[in-house]
């Protein structure tokens, strides 16, 4: 998914840079935040400026769990992929219930992360297309009541 706008939230500068470099090589545009507080500032615009968020959990300033909840309040559809050293099933389950769309444990494969981003964006695009199709179907049904062109025959 070239041209995807990705927010990377990772306090380990080396990991943040490695992920950003790899995703850029995959054609994605990356913004980097090194704390939860910095990420909160980057998502503070009126319209959500990112297509996907990749976030660690153990962050300075604002914990990853709180960041996930904040993002969900701002944009219910933006994919959130958590990357964390926490490997317990309970942690993964809690984050997925909170609103994360995917969860990778560290260490992780960069190509796998890139593909998981592509999958999440593909799902989001499909859902948007389905929503548009439903709106078109609703419009056609509405037209059936008032004899508009394109209304189904009675």
PDB file of N, CA and C in Angstrom, residues 50-144:
ATOM      1  N   UNK A  50      -3.437  10.136   9.870  1.00  0.00           N
ATOM      2  CA  UNK A  50      -2.713   8.900   9.570  1.00  0.00           C
ATOM      3  C   UNK A  50      -3.672   7.813   9.105  1.00  0.00           C
ATOM      4  N   UNK A  51      -3.151   6.920   8.260  1.00  0.00           N
ATOM      5  CA  UNK A  51      -3.937   5.795   7.760  1.00  0.00           C
ATOM      6  C   UNK A  51      -3.828   4.585   8.678  1.00  0.00           C
ATOM      7  N   UNK A  52      -2.741   4.508   9.432  1.00  0.00           N
ATOM      8  CA  UNK A  52      -2.511   3.389  10.346  1.00  0.00           C
ATOM      9  C   UNK A  52      -1.550   3.844  11.443  1.00  0.00           C
ATOM     10  N   UNK A  53      -1.695   3.259  12.623  1.00  0.00           N
ATOM     11  CA  UNK A  53      -0.812   3.560  13.751  1.00  0.00           C
ATOM     12  C   UNK A  53      -0.146   2.259  14.187  1.00  0.00           C
ATOM     13  N   UNK A  54       1.180   2.329  14.358  1.00  0.00           N
ATOM     14  CA  UNK A  54       1.958   1.223  14.907  1.00  0.00           C
ATOM     15  C   UNK A  54       2.516   1.730  16.228  1.00  0.00           C
ATOM     16  N   UNK A  55       2.142   1.080  17.334  1.00  0.00           N
ATOM     17  CA  UNK A  55       2.520   1.621  18.640  1.00  0.00           C
ATOM     18  C   UNK A  55       3.009   0.559  19.611  1.00  0.00           C
ATOM     19  N   UNK A  56       4.038   0.929  20.338  1.00  0.00           N
ATOM     20  CA  UNK A  56       4.493   0.161  21.487  1.00  0.00           C
ATOM     21  C   UNK A  56       3.512   0.430  22.633  1.00  0.00           C
ATOM     22  N   UNK A  57       3.615  -0.325  23.700  1.00  0.00           N
ATOM     23  CA  UNK A  57       2.759  -0.114  24.865  1.00  0.00           C
ATOM     24  C   UNK A  57       3.460   0.638  25.978  1.00  0.00           C
ATOM     25  N   UNK A  58       4.671   0.245  26.278  1.00  0.00           N
ATOM     26  CA  UNK A  58       5.386   0.840  27.408  1.00  0.00           C
ATOM     27  C   UNK A  58       6.078   2.118  26.936  1.00  0.00           C
ATOM     28  N   UNK A  59       5.314   3.212  27.012  1.00  0.00           N
ATOM     29  CA  UNK A  59       5.758   4.498  26.492  1.00  0.00           C
ATOM     30  C   UNK A  59       5.840   5.533  27.607  1.00  0.00           C
ATOM     31  N   UNK A  60       6.786   6.455  27.508  1.00  0.00           N
ATOM     32  CA  UNK A  60       6.796   7.564  28.464  1.00  0.00           C
ATOM     33  C   UNK A  60       5.670   8.550  28.153  1.00  0.00           C
ATOM     34  N   UNK A  61       5.201   9.208  29.177  1.00  0.00           N
ATOM     35  CA  UNK A  61       4.201  10.266  29.004  1.00  0.00           C
ATOM     36  C   UNK A  61       2.774   9.765  29.008  1.00  0.00           C
ATOM     37  N   UNK A  62       2.420   9.008  28.022  1.00  0.00           N
ATOM     38  CA  UNK A  62       1.068   8.462  27.887  1.00  0.00           C
ATOM     39  C   UNK A  62       1.231   6.989  27.526  1.00  0.00           C
ATOM     40  N   UNK A  63       0.704   6.122  28.352  1.00  0.00           N
ATOM     41  CA  UNK A  63       0.855   4.681  28.122  1.00  0.00           C
ATOM     42  C   UNK A  63       0.192   4.272  26.818  1.00  0.00           C
ATOM     43  N   UNK A  64       0.704   3.205  26.220  1.00  0.00           N
ATOM     44  CA  UNK A  64       0.165   2.718  24.960  1.00  0.00           C
ATOM     45  C   UNK A  64      -1.314   2.373  25.029  1.00  0.00           C
ATOM     46  N   UNK A  65      -1.742   1.799  26.151  1.00  0.00           N
ATOM     47  CA  UNK A  65      -3.155   1.466  26.313  1.00  0.00           C
ATOM     48  C   UNK A  65      -4.015   2.725  26.255  1.00  0.00           C
ATOM     49  N   UNK A  66      -3.547   3.799  26.904  1.00  0.00           N
ATOM     50  CA  UNK A  66      -4.284   5.062  26.891  1.00  0.00           C
ATOM     51  C   UNK A  66      -4.277   5.691  25.496  1.00  0.00           C
ATOM     52  N   UNK A  67      -3.169   5.512  24.791  1.00  0.00           N
ATOM     53  CA  UNK A  67      -3.082   6.029  23.419  1.00  0.00           C
ATOM     54  C   UNK A  67      -4.072   5.297  22.513  1.00  0.00           C
ATOM     55  N   UNK A  68      -4.169   3.986  22.647  1.00  0.00           N
ATOM     56  CA  UNK A  68      -5.135   3.218  21.856  1.00  0.00           C
ATOM     57  C   UNK A  68      -6.551   3.725  22.125  1.00  0.00           C
ATOM     58  N   UNK A  69      -6.890   3.914  23.389  1.00  0.00           N
ATOM     59  CA  UNK A  69      -8.228   4.410  23.743  1.00  0.00           C
ATOM     60  C   UNK A  69      -8.469   5.801  23.168  1.00  0.00           C
ATOM     61  N   UNK A  70      -7.466   6.667  23.232  1.00  0.00           N
ATOM     62  CA  UNK A  70      -7.585   8.020  22.679  1.00  0.00           C
ATOM     63  C   UNK A  70      -7.803   7.991  21.172  1.00  0.00           C
ATOM     64  N   UNK A  71      -7.029   7.164  20.481  1.00  0.00           N
ATOM     65  CA  UNK A  71      -7.175   7.061  19.026  1.00  0.00           C
ATOM     66  C   UNK A  71      -8.564   6.538  18.681  1.00  0.00           C
ATOM     67  N   UNK A  72      -9.049   5.553  19.415  1.00  0.00           N
ATOM     68  CA  UNK A  72     -10.378   5.007  19.139  1.00  0.00           C
ATOM     69  C   UNK A  72     -11.460   6.067  19.300  1.00  0.00           C
ATOM     70  N   UNK A  73     -11.291   6.980  20.257  1.00  0.00           N
ATOM     71  CA  UNK A  73     -12.262   8.064  20.426  1.00  0.00           C
ATOM     72  C   UNK A  73     -12.223   9.023  19.235  1.00  0.00           C
ATOM     73  N   UNK A  74     -11.023   9.246  18.694  1.00  0.00           N
ATOM     74  CA  UNK A  74     -10.847  10.175  17.571  1.00  0.00           C
ATOM     75  C   UNK A  74     -11.273   9.571  16.240  1.00  0.00           C
ATOM     76  N   UNK A  75     -10.941   8.301  16.015  1.00  0.00           N
ATOM     77  CA  UNK A  75     -11.204   7.657  14.724  1.00  0.00           C
ATOM     78  C   UNK A  75     -11.451   6.175  14.971  1.00  0.00           C
ATOM     79  N   UNK A  76     -12.684   5.777  14.833  1.00  0.00           N
ATOM     80  CA  UNK A  76     -13.045   4.391  15.134  1.00  0.00           C
ATOM     81  C   UNK A  76     -12.535   3.411  14.090  1.00  0.00           C
ATOM     82  N   UNK A  77     -12.090   3.902  12.932  1.00  0.00           N
ATOM     83  CA  UNK A  77     -11.731   2.979  11.858  1.00  0.00           C
ATOM     84  C   UNK A  77     -10.245   2.875  11.567  1.00  0.00           C
ATOM     85  N   UNK A  78      -9.430   3.786  12.068  1.00  0.00           N
ATOM     86  CA  UNK A  78      -7.997   3.713  11.752  1.00  0.00           C
ATOM     87  C   UNK A  78      -7.397   2.450  12.367  1.00  0.00           C
ATOM     88  N   UNK A  79      -6.693   1.665  11.566  1.00  0.00           N
ATOM     89  CA  UNK A  79      -6.074   0.458  12.117  1.00  0.00           C
ATOM     90  C   UNK A  79      -4.959   0.807  13.105  1.00  0.00           C
ATOM     91  N   UNK A  80      -4.932   0.064  14.205  1.00  0.00           N
ATOM     92  CA  UNK A  80      -3.890   0.215  15.221  1.00  0.00           C
ATOM     93  C   UNK A  80      -3.217  -1.143  15.383  1.00  0.00           C
ATOM     94  N   UNK A  81      -1.907  -1.158  15.152  1.00  0.00           N
ATOM     95  CA  UNK A  81      -1.123  -2.372  15.339  1.00  0.00           C
ATOM     96  C   UNK A  81      -0.198  -2.138  16.527  1.00  0.00           C
ATOM     97  N   UNK A  82      -0.316  -2.966  17.535  1.00  0.00           N
ATOM     98  CA  UNK A  82       0.515  -2.860  18.724  1.00  0.00           C
ATOM     99  C   UNK A  82       1.740  -3.746  18.540  1.00  0.00           C
ATOM    100  N   UNK A  83       2.905  -3.198  18.884  1.00  0.00           N
ATOM    101  CA  UNK A  83       4.137  -3.986  18.939  1.00  0.00           C
ATOM    102  C   UNK A  83       4.639  -3.877  20.375  1.00  0.00           C
ATOM    103  N   UNK A  84       4.853  -5.018  21.018  1.00  0.00           N
ATOM    104  CA  UNK A  84       5.211  -4.968  22.429  1.00  0.00           C
ATOM    105  C   UNK A  84       6.029  -6.184  22.842  1.00  0.00           C
ATOM    106  N   UNK A  85       6.815  -5.980  23.886  1.00  0.00           N
ATOM    107  CA  UNK A  85       7.562  -7.088  24.492  1.00  0.00           C
ATOM    108  C   UNK A  85       6.657  -7.925  25.389  1.00  0.00           C
ATOM    109  N   UNK A  86       5.476  -7.432  25.680  1.00  0.00           N
ATOM    110  CA  UNK A  86       4.533  -8.192  26.502  1.00  0.00           C
ATOM    111  C   UNK A  86       3.998  -9.362  25.676  1.00  0.00           C
ATOM    112  N   UNK A  87       4.233 -10.556  26.159  1.00  0.00           N
ATOM    113  CA  UNK A  87       3.880 -11.741  25.392  1.00  0.00           C
ATOM    114  C   UNK A  87       2.706 -12.530  25.964  1.00  0.00           C
ATOM    115  N   UNK A  88       2.212 -12.140  27.123  1.00  0.00           N
ATOM    116  CA  UNK A  88       1.121 -12.879  27.756  1.00  0.00           C
ATOM    117  C   UNK A  88      -0.164 -12.749  26.939  1.00  0.00           C
ATOM    118  N   UNK A  89      -0.869 -13.849  26.831  1.00  0.00           N
ATOM    119  CA  UNK A  89      -2.130 -13.857  26.094  1.00  0.00           C
ATOM    120  C   UNK A  89      -3.102 -12.825  26.664  1.00  0.00           C
ATOM    121  N   UNK A  90      -3.127 -12.666  27.977  1.00  0.00           N
ATOM    122  CA  UNK A  90      -4.040 -11.706  28.603  1.00  0.00           C
ATOM    123  C   UNK A  90      -3.765 -10.282  28.126  1.00  0.00           C
ATOM    124  N   UNK A  91      -2.485  -9.927  27.959  1.00  0.00           N
ATOM    125  CA  UNK A  91      -2.142  -8.593  27.450  1.00  0.00           C
ATOM    126  C   UNK A  91      -2.655  -8.405  26.031  1.00  0.00           C
ATOM    127  N   UNK A  92      -2.432  -9.407  25.194  1.00  0.00           N
ATOM    128  CA  UNK A  92      -2.883  -9.316  23.800  1.00  0.00           C
ATOM    129  C   UNK A  92      -4.400  -9.206  23.739  1.00  0.00           C
ATOM    130  N   UNK A  93      -5.075 -10.030  24.508  1.00  0.00           N
ATOM    131  CA  UNK A  93      -6.539 -10.020  24.513  1.00  0.00           C
ATOM    132  C   UNK A  93      -7.078  -8.671  24.990  1.00  0.00           C
ATOM    133  N   UNK A  94      -6.503  -8.156  26.085  1.00  0.00           N
ATOM    134  CA  UNK A  94      -6.964  -6.866  26.621  1.00  0.00           C
ATOM    135  C   UNK A  94      -6.816  -5.747  25.593  1.00  0.00           C
ATOM    136  N   UNK A  95      -5.695  -5.721  24.896  1.00  0.00           N
ATOM    137  CA  UNK A  95      -5.457  -4.659  23.906  1.00  0.00           C
ATOM    138  C   UNK A  95      -6.386  -4.796  22.706  1.00  0.00           C
ATOM    139  N   UNK A  96      -6.610  -6.013  22.268  1.00  0.00           N
ATOM    140  CA  UNK A  96      -7.532  -6.218  21.149  1.00  0.00           C
ATOM    141  C   UNK A  96      -8.948  -5.807  21.544  1.00  0.00           C
ATOM    142  N   UNK A  97      -9.347  -6.111  22.781  1.00  0.00           N
ATOM    143  CA  UNK A  97     -10.667  -5.685  23.262  1.00  0.00           C
ATOM    144  C   UNK A  97     -10.748  -4.166  23.404  1.00  0.00           C
ATOM    145  N   UNK A  98      -9.635  -3.547  23.764  1.00  0.00           N
ATOM    146  CA  UNK A  98      -9.595  -2.098  23.935  1.00  0.00           C
ATOM    147  C   UNK A  98      -9.726  -1.369  22.602  1.00  0.00           C
ATOM    148  N   UNK A  99      -9.318  -2.020  21.513  1.00  0.00           N
ATOM    149  CA  UNK A  99      -9.465  -1.375  20.214  1.00  0.00           C
ATOM    150  C   UNK A  99      -8.317  -1.575  19.248  1.00  0.00           C
ATOM    151  N   UNK A 100      -7.251  -2.256  19.684  1.00  0.00           N
ATOM    152  CA  UNK A 100      -6.168  -2.558  18.740  1.00  0.00           C
ATOM    153  C   UNK A 100      -6.687  -3.547  17.709  1.00  0.00           C
ATOM    154  N   UNK A 101      -6.174  -3.437  16.484  1.00  0.00           N
ATOM    155  CA  UNK A 101      -6.592  -4.331  15.410  1.00  0.00           C
ATOM    156  C   UNK A 101      -5.657  -5.520  15.232  1.00  0.00           C
ATOM    157  N   UNK A 102      -4.441  -5.382  15.708  1.00  0.00           N
ATOM    158  CA  UNK A 102      -3.454  -6.449  15.571  1.00  0.00           C
ATOM    159  C   UNK A 102      -2.412  -6.257  16.664  1.00  0.00           C
ATOM    160  N   UNK A 103      -1.645  -7.313  16.929  1.00  0.00           N
ATOM    161  CA  UNK A 103      -0.671  -7.289  18.022  1.00  0.00           C
ATOM    162  C   UNK A 103       0.502  -8.165  17.621  1.00  0.00           C
ATOM    163  N   UNK A 104       1.681  -7.579  17.582  1.00  0.00           N
ATOM    164  CA  UNK A 104       2.917  -8.314  17.311  1.00  0.00           C
ATOM    165  C   UNK A 104       3.807  -8.244  18.532  1.00  0.00           C
ATOM    166  N   UNK A 105       4.407  -9.359  18.882  1.00  0.00           N
ATOM    167  CA  UNK A 105       5.333  -9.347  20.008  1.00  0.00           C
ATOM    168  C   UNK A 105       6.765  -9.150  19.506  1.00  0.00           C
ATOM    169  N   UNK A 106       7.533  -8.446  20.313  1.00  0.00           N
ATOM    170  CA  UNK A 106       8.949  -8.222  20.006  1.00  0.00           C
ATOM    171  C   UNK A 106       9.745  -9.444  20.419  1.00  0.00           C
ATOM    172  N   UNK A 107      10.750  -9.804  19.696  1.00  0.00           N
ATOM    173  CA  UNK A 107      11.167  -9.226  18.415  1.00  0.00           C
ATOM    174  C   UNK A 107      10.190  -9.651  17.312  1.00  0.00           C
ATOM    175  N   UNK A 108      10.069  -8.833  16.275  1.00  0.00           N
ATOM    176  CA  UNK A 108       9.158  -9.113  15.175  1.00  0.00           C
ATOM    177  C   UNK A 108       9.893  -8.939  13.854  1.00  0.00           C
ATOM    178  N   UNK A 109       9.334  -9.514  12.819  1.00  0.00           N
ATOM    179  CA  UNK A 109       9.908  -9.437  11.486  1.00  0.00           C
ATOM    180  C   UNK A 109       9.369  -8.189  10.773  1.00  0.00           C
ATOM    181  N   UNK A 110      10.264  -7.395  10.221  1.00  0.00           N
ATOM    182  CA  UNK A 110       9.863  -6.147   9.563  1.00  0.00           C
ATOM    183  C   UNK A 110       8.955  -6.381   8.361  1.00  0.00           C
ATOM    184  N   UNK A 111       9.250  -7.425   7.586  1.00  0.00           N
ATOM    185  CA  UNK A 111       8.387  -7.725   6.438  1.00  0.00           C
ATOM    186  C   UNK A 111       6.999  -8.132   6.897  1.00  0.00           C
ATOM    187  N   UNK A 112       6.925  -8.879   7.993  1.00  0.00           N
ATOM    188  CA  UNK A 112       5.617  -9.263   8.526  1.00  0.00           C
ATOM    189  C   UNK A 112       4.835  -8.033   8.977  1.00  0.00           C
ATOM    190  N   UNK A 113       5.513  -7.094   9.627  1.00  0.00           N
ATOM    191  CA  UNK A 113       4.841  -5.861  10.034  1.00  0.00           C
ATOM    192  C   UNK A 113       4.298  -5.125   8.806  1.00  0.00           C
ATOM    193  N   UNK A 114       5.115  -4.998   7.764  1.00  0.00           N
ATOM    194  CA  UNK A 114       4.680  -4.299   6.546  1.00  0.00           C
ATOM    195  C   UNK A 114       3.457  -4.975   5.932  1.00  0.00           C
ATOM    196  N   UNK A 115       3.461  -6.290   5.903  1.00  0.00           N
ATOM    197  CA  UNK A 115       2.320  -7.022   5.335  1.00  0.00           C
ATOM    198  C   UNK A 115       1.086  -6.869   6.213  1.00  0.00           C
ATOM    199  N   UNK A 116       1.276  -6.895   7.529  1.00  0.00           N
ATOM    200  CA  UNK A 116       0.124  -6.705   8.429  1.00  0.00           C
ATOM    201  C   UNK A 116      -0.472  -5.304   8.245  1.00  0.00           C
ATOM    202  N   UNK A 117       0.353  -4.314   8.005  1.00  0.00           N
ATOM    203  CA  UNK A 117      -0.153  -2.965   7.708  1.00  0.00           C
ATOM    204  C   UNK A 117      -0.967  -2.999   6.423  1.00  0.00           C
ATOM    205  N   UNK A 118      -0.433  -3.638   5.392  1.00  0.00           N
ATOM    206  CA  UNK A 118      -1.158  -3.739   4.124  1.00  0.00           C
ATOM    207  C   UNK A 118      -2.503  -4.433   4.300  1.00  0.00           C
ATOM    208  N   UNK A 119      -2.522  -5.502   5.092  1.00  0.00           N
ATOM    209  CA  UNK A 119      -3.768  -6.233   5.336  1.00  0.00           C
ATOM    210  C   UNK A 119      -4.784  -5.331   6.038  1.00  0.00           C
ATOM    211  N   UNK A 120      -4.341  -4.616   7.064  1.00  0.00           N
ATOM    212  CA  UNK A 120      -5.254  -3.725   7.783  1.00  0.00           C
ATOM    213  C   UNK A 120      -5.804  -2.634   6.875  1.00  0.00           C
ATOM    214  N   UNK A 121      -4.959  -2.077   6.026  1.00  0.00           N
ATOM    215  CA  UNK A 121      -5.413  -1.039   5.100  1.00  0.00           C
ATOM    216  C   UNK A 121      -6.371  -1.609   4.054  1.00  0.00           C
ATOM    217  N   UNK A 122      -6.115  -2.827   3.623  1.00  0.00           N
ATOM    218  CA  UNK A 122      -7.010  -3.484   2.667  1.00  0.00           C
ATOM    219  C   UNK A 122      -8.376  -3.709   3.306  1.00  0.00           C
ATOM    220  N   UNK A 123      -8.396  -4.157   4.565  1.00  0.00           N
ATOM    221  CA  UNK A 123      -9.667  -4.353   5.270  1.00  0.00           C
ATOM    222  C   UNK A 123     -10.414  -3.030   5.427  1.00  0.00           C
ATOM    223  N   UNK A 124      -9.676  -1.980   5.741  1.00  0.00           N
ATOM    224  CA  UNK A 124     -10.304  -0.663   5.915  1.00  0.00           C
ATOM    225  C   UNK A 124     -10.890  -0.174   4.594  1.00  0.00           C
ATOM    226  N   UNK A 125     -10.165  -0.370   3.497  1.00  0.00           N
ATOM    227  CA  UNK A 125     -10.657   0.055   2.182  1.00  0.00           C
ATOM    228  C   UNK A 125     -11.904  -0.745   1.796  1.00  0.00           C
ATOM    229  N   UNK A 126     -11.876  -2.026   2.084  1.00  0.00           N
ATOM    230  CA  UNK A 126     -13.023  -2.880   1.775  1.00  0.00           C
ATOM    231  C   UNK A 126     -14.245  -2.441   2.576  1.00  0.00           C
ATOM    232  N   UNK A 127     -14.033  -2.131   3.852  1.00  0.00           N
ATOM    233  CA  UNK A 127     -15.150  -1.686   4.703  1.00  0.00           C
ATOM    234  C   UNK A 127     -15.711  -0.365   4.205  1.00  0.00           C
ATOM    235  N   UNK A 128     -14.833   0.540   3.775  1.00  0.00           N
ATOM    236  CA  UNK A 128     -15.289   1.831   3.250  1.00  0.00           C
ATOM    237  C   UNK A 128     -16.092   1.628   1.970  1.00  0.00           C
ATOM    238  N   UNK A 129     -15.635   0.726   1.108  1.00  0.00           N
ATOM    239  CA  UNK A 129     -16.355   0.444  -0.133  1.00  0.00           C
ATOM    240  C   UNK A 129     -17.716  -0.171   0.165  1.00  0.00           C
ATOM    241  N   UNK A 130     -17.764  -1.034   1.171  1.00  0.00           N
ATOM    242  CA  UNK A 130     -19.031  -1.654   1.562  1.00  0.00           C
ATOM    243  C   UNK A 130     -19.990  -0.601   2.092  1.00  0.00           C
ATOM    244  N   UNK A 131     -19.468   0.333   2.895  1.00  0.00           N
ATOM    245  CA  UNK A 131     -20.303   1.410   3.422  1.00  0.00           C
ATOM    246  C   UNK A 131     -20.852   2.273   2.296  1.00  0.00           C
ATOM    247  N   UNK A 132     -20.018   2.580   1.307  1.00  0.00           N
ATOM    248  CA  UNK A 132     -20.477   3.365   0.158  1.00  0.00           C
ATOM    249  C   UNK A 132     -21.529   2.607  -0.623  1.00  0.00           C
ATOM    250  N   UNK A 133     -21.337   1.310  -0.786  1.00  0.00           N
ATOM    251  CA  UNK A 133     -22.318   0.480  -1.480  1.00  0.00           C
ATOM    252  C   UNK A 133     -23.634   0.442  -0.745  1.00  0.00           C
ATOM    253  N   UNK A 134     -23.582   0.385   0.560  1.00  0.00           N
ATOM    254  CA  UNK A 134     -24.803   0.388   1.364  1.00  0.00           C
ATOM    255  C   UNK A 134     -25.526   1.716   1.216  1.00  0.00           C
ATOM    256  N   UNK A 135     -24.775   2.821   1.152  1.00  0.00           N
ATOM    257  CA  UNK A 135     -25.396   4.134   0.966  1.00  0.00           C
ATOM    258  C   UNK A 135     -26.057   4.215  -0.404  1.00  0.00           C
ATOM    259  N   UNK A 136     -25.409   3.673  -1.434  1.00  0.00           N
ATOM    260  CA  UNK A 136     -26.001   3.665  -2.773  1.00  0.00           C
ATOM    261  C   UNK A 136     -27.274   2.834  -2.789  1.00  0.00           C
ATOM    262  N   UNK A 137     -27.254   1.696  -2.096  1.00  0.00           N
ATOM    263  CA  UNK A 137     -28.421   0.833  -2.021  1.00  0.00           C
ATOM    264  C   UNK A 137     -29.545   1.545  -1.295  1.00  0.00           C
ATOM    265  N   UNK A 138     -29.231   2.249  -0.212  1.00  0.00           N
ATOM    266  CA  UNK A 138     -30.242   3.007   0.515  1.00  0.00           C
ATOM    267  C   UNK A 138     -30.838   4.092  -0.366  1.00  0.00           C
ATOM    268  N   UNK A 139     -29.995   4.772  -1.158  1.00  0.00           N
ATOM    269  CA  UNK A 139     -30.488   5.809  -2.062  1.00  0.00           C
ATOM    270  C   UNK A 139     -31.436   5.216  -3.094  1.00  0.00           C
ATOM    271  N   UNK A 140     -31.104   4.052  -3.623  1.00  0.00           N
ATOM    272  CA  UNK A 140     -31.960   3.402  -4.610  1.00  0.00           C
ATOM    273  C   UNK A 140     -33.291   3.021  -3.982  1.00  0.00           C
ATOM    274  N   UNK A 141     -33.248   2.521  -2.743  1.00  0.00           N
ATOM    275  CA  UNK A 141     -34.484   2.170  -2.048  1.00  0.00           C
ATOM    276  C   UNK A 141     -35.323   3.408  -1.798  1.00  0.00           C
ATOM    277  N   UNK A 142     -34.675   4.510  -1.398  1.00  0.00           N
ATOM    278  CA  UNK A 142     -35.402   5.752  -1.156  1.00  0.00           C
ATOM    279  C   UNK A 142     -36.108   6.201  -2.426  1.00  0.00           C
ATOM    280  N   UNK A 143     -35.438   6.061  -3.560  1.00  0.00           N
ATOM    281  CA  UNK A 143     -36.018   6.472  -4.836  1.00  0.00           C
ATOM    282  C   UNK A 143     -37.227   5.642  -5.212  1.00  0.00           C
ATOM    283  N   UNK A 144     -37.319   4.423  -4.708  1.00  0.00           N
ATOM    284  CA  UNK A 144     -38.434   3.547  -5.050  1.00  0.00           C
ATOM    285  C   UNK A 144     -39.750   4.128  -4.562  1.00  0.00           C
TER     286      UNK A 144
END
